[in-house]
Tab-separated table of C-alpha atoms in Angstrom:
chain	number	residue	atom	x	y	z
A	21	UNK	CA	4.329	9.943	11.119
A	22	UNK	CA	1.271	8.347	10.514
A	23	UNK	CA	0.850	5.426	8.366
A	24	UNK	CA	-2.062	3.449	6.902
A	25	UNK	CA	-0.829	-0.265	6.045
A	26	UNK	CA	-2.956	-2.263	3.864
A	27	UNK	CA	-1.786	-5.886	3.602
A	28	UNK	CA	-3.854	-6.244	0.224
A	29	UNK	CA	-4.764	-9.758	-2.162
A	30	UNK	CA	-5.706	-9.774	-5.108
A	31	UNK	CA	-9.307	-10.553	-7.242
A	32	UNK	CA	-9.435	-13.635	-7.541
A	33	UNK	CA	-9.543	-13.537	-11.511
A	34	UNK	CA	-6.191	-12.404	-11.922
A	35	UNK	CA	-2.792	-14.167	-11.721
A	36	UNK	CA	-0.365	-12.525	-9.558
A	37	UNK	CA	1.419	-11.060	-12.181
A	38	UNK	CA	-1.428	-9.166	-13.222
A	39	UNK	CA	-2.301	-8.557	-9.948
A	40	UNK	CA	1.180	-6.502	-9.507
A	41	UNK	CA	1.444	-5.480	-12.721
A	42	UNK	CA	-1.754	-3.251	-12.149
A	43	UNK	CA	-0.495	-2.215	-8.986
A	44	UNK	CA	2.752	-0.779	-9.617
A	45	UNK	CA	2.073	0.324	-13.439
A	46	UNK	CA	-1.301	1.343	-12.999
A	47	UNK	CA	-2.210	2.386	-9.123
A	48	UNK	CA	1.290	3.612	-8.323
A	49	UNK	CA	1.186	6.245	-10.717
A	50	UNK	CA	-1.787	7.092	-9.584
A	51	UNK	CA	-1.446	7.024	-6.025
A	52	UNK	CA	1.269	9.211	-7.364
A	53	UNK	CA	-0.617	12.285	-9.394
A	54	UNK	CA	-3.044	12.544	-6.215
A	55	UNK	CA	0.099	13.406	-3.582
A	56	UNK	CA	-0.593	16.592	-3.368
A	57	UNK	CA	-4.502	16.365	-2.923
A	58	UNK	CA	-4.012	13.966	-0.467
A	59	UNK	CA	-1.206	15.009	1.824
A	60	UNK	CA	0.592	11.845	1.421
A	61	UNK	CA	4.302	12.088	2.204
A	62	UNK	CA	5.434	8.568	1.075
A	63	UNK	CA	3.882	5.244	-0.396
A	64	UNK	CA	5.214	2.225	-0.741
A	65	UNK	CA	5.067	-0.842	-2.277
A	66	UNK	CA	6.212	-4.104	-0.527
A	67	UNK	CA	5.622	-7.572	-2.383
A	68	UNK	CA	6.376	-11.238	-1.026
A	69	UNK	CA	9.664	-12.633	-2.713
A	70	UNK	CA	8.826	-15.943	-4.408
A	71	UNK	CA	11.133	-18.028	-2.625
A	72	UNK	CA	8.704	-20.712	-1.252
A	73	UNK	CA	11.528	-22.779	0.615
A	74	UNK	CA	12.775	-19.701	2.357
A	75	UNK	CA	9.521	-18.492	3.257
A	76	UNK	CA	8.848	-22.016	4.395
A	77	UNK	CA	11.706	-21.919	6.593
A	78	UNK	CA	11.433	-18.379	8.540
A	79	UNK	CA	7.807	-19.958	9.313
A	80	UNK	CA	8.678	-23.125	10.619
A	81	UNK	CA	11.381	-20.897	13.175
A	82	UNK	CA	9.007	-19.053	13.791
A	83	UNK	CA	5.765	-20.871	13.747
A	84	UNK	CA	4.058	-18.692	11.805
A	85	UNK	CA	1.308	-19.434	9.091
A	86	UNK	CA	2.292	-18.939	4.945
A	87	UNK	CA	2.025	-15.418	3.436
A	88	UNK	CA	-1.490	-14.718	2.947
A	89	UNK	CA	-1.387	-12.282	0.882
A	90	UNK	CA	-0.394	-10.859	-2.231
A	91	UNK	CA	1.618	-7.165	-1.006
A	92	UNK	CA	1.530	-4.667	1.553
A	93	UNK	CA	1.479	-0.960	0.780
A	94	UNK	CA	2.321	1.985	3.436
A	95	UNK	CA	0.947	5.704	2.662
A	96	UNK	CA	2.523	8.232	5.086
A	97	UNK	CA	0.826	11.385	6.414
A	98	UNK	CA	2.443	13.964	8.379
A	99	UNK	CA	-0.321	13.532	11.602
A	100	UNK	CA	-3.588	12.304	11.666
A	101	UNK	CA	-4.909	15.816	11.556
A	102	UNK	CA	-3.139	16.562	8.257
A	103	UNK	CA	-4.863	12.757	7.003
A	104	UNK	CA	-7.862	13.628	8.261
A	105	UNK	CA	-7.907	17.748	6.858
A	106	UNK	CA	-7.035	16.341	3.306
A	107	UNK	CA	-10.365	14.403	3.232
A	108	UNK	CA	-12.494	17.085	3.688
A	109	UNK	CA	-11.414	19.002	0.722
A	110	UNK	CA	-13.753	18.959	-2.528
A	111	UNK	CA	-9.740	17.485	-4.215
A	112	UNK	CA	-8.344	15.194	-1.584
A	113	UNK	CA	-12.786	13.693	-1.562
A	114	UNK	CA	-12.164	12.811	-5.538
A	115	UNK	CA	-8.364	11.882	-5.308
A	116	UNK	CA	-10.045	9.048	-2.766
A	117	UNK	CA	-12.672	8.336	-4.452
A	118	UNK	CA	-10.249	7.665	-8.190
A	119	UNK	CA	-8.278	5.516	-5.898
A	120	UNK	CA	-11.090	3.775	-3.967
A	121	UNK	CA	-11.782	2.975	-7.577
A	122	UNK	CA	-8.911	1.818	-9.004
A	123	UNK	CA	-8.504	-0.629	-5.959
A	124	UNK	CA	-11.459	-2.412	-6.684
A	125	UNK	CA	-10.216	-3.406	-10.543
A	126	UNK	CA	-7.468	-5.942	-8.468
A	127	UNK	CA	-7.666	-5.793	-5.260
A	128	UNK	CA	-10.357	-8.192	-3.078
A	129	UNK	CA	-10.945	-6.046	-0.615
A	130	UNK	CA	-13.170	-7.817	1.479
A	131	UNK	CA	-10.750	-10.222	2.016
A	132	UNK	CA	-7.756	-7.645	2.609
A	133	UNK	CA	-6.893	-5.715	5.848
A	134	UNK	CA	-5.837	-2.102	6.450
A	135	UNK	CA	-4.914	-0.634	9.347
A	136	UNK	CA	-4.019	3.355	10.756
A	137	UNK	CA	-1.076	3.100	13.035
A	138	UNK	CA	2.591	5.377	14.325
A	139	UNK	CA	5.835	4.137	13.724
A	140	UNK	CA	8.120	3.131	16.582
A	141	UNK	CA	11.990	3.294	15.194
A	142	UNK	CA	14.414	0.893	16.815
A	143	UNK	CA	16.745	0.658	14.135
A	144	UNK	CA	16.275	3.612	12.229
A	145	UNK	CA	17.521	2.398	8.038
A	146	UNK	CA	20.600	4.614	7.101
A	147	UNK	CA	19.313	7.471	4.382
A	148	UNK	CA	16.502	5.390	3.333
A	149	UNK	CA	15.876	5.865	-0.465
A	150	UNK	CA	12.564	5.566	-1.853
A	151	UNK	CA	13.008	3.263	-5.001
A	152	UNK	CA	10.154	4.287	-7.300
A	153	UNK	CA	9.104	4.014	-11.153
A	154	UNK	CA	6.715	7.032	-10.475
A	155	UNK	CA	9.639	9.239	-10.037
């Protein structure tokens, strides 16, 4: 499986509410209607709880620096050749594109990072249930 993580923050204009409220009302769903187009086989969502003390503490354990940034999303392709095929179609071209779009009404992204990488399962999540409001 081959996933594209995007560890994404937001314009600075907007509050983080708006900031997720676009994202899962308005670029889930359409993330959503262009599936098909572009061969994706799961996305999801992941936001930073806002518990500042408990954040606070796993990084003082840990050493590491404060949460950076506003969510991280995963898309899922079957391979890398079925990522890369859906690109060169004249639909998967324009799905990316309406995306590409969308991203840049609340998302900074040139100060967010994305990255192409597999999967290794250690601990592999019993039935694992996507929770979704674009079902």
């Amino acid at each position: 499986m081959l996933k594209l993580i995007m560890c994404v923050i937001r314009l600075p204009h907007l509050t983080r509410e708006d900031f997720d409220r676009h994202w899962v009302e308005q670029h889930a769903p359409l993330v959503h209607s262009h599936q098909e187009a572009l061969g994706i086989r799961a996305y999801v969502q992941t936001v930073p709880l806002p518990i500042p003390p408990l954040e606070a503490a796993a990084g003082t354990v840990r050493g590491a620096l404060p949460v950076a940034f506003d969510g991280c999303a995963e898309l899922w392709w079957d391979s890398l050749e079925a990522h890369l095929a859906s690109r060169k179609t004249e639909a998967g071209q324009r799905a990316l594109q309406a995306l590409i779009d969308d991203e840049k009404r609340f998302v900074d992204l040139s100060r967010s990072q994305l990255w192409y990488g597999y999967e290794r399962t250690i601990i592999a999540p019993p039935d694992y249930v996507l929770q979704s409001p674009c079902r």
